[in-house]
CSV table of C-alpha atoms in Angstrom, one decimal:
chain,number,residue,atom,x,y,z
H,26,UNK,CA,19.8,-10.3,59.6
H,27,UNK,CA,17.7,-9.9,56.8
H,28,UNK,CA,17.5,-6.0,54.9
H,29,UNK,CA,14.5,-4.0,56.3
H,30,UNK,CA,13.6,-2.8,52.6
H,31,UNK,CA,13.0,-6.9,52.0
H,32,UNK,CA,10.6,-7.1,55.0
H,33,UNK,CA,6.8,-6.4,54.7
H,34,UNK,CA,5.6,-4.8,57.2
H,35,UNK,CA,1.6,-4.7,58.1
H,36,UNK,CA,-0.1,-1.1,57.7
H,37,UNK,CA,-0.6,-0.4,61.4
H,38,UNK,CA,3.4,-0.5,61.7
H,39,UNK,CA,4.3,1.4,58.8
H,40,UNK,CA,1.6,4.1,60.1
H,41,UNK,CA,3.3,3.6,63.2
H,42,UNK,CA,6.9,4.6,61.2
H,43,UNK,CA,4.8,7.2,59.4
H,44,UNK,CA,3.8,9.2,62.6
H,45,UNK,CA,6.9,8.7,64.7
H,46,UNK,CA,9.1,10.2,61.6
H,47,UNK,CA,6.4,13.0,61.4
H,48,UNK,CA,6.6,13.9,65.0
H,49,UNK,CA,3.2,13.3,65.6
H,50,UNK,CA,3.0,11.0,68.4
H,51,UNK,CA,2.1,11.9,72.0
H,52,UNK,CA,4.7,11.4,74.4
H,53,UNK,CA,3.4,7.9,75.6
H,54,UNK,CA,2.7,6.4,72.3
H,55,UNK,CA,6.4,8.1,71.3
H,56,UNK,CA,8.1,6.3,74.2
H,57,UNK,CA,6.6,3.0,74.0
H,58,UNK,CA,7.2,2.7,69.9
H,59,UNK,CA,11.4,3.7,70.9
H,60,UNK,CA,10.6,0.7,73.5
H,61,UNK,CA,9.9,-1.6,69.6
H,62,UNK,CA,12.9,-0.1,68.5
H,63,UNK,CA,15.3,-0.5,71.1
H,64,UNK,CA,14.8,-4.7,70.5
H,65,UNK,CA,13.5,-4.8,66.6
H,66,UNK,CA,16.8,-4.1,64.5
H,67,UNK,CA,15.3,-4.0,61.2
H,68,UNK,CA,12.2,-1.8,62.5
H,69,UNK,CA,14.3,0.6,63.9
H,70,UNK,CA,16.8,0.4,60.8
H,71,UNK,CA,13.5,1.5,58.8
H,72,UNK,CA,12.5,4.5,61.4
H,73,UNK,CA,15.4,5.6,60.9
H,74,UNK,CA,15.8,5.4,57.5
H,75,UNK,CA,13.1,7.4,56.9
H,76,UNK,CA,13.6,9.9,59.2
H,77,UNK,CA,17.3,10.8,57.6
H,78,UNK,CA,15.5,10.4,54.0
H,79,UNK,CA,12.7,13.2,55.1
H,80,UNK,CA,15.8,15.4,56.3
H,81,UNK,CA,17.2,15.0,53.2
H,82,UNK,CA,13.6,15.5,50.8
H,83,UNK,CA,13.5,18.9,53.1
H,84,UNK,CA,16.7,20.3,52.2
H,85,UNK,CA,16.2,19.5,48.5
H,86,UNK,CA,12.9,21.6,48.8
H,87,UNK,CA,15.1,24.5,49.6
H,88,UNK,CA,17.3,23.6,46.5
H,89,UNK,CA,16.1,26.6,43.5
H,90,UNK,CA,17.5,25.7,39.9
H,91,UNK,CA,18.0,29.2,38.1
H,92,UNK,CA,15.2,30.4,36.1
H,93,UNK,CA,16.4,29.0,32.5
H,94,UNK,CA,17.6,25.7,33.6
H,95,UNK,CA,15.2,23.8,31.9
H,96,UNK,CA,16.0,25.1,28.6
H,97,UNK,CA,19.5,24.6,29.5
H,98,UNK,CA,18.5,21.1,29.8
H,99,UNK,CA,16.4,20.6,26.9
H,100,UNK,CA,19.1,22.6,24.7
H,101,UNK,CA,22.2,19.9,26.2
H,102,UNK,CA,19.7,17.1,25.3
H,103,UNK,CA,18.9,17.9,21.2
């Protein structure tokens, strides 16, 4: 089984991918794309995959860095 990051995939599926992690299929169009995934490993490897990496972009929008980390930063760096 090859990786799913070293397939291409053509731009209707990864729209596909795009909508299904966003939630923003209907419940027929959600259904029949889990029907792909149920028989396409490295597709739903991907779906997946990006799901869990939008959970995790979410939580580090929630992440604040006190006010004078950056010249913390630039200070560790000179």
């Amino acid at each position: 089984m090859n990786n799913f990051l070293d397939i291409e995939y053509h731009p209707i599926i990864e729209d596909f991918i795009v909508d299904y992690v966003d939630d923003e299929m209907d419940a027929v169009e959600k259904e029949a794309f889990e029907e792909v995934l149920v028989h396409h490993d490295e597709l739903r490897e991907l779906a997946f995959s990006a799901k869990e990496g939008k959970k995790l972009l979410q939580q580090f929008q929630q992440i604040k860095a006190k006010e004078d980390f950056i010249d913390r930063m630039l200070n560790s760096i000179s």
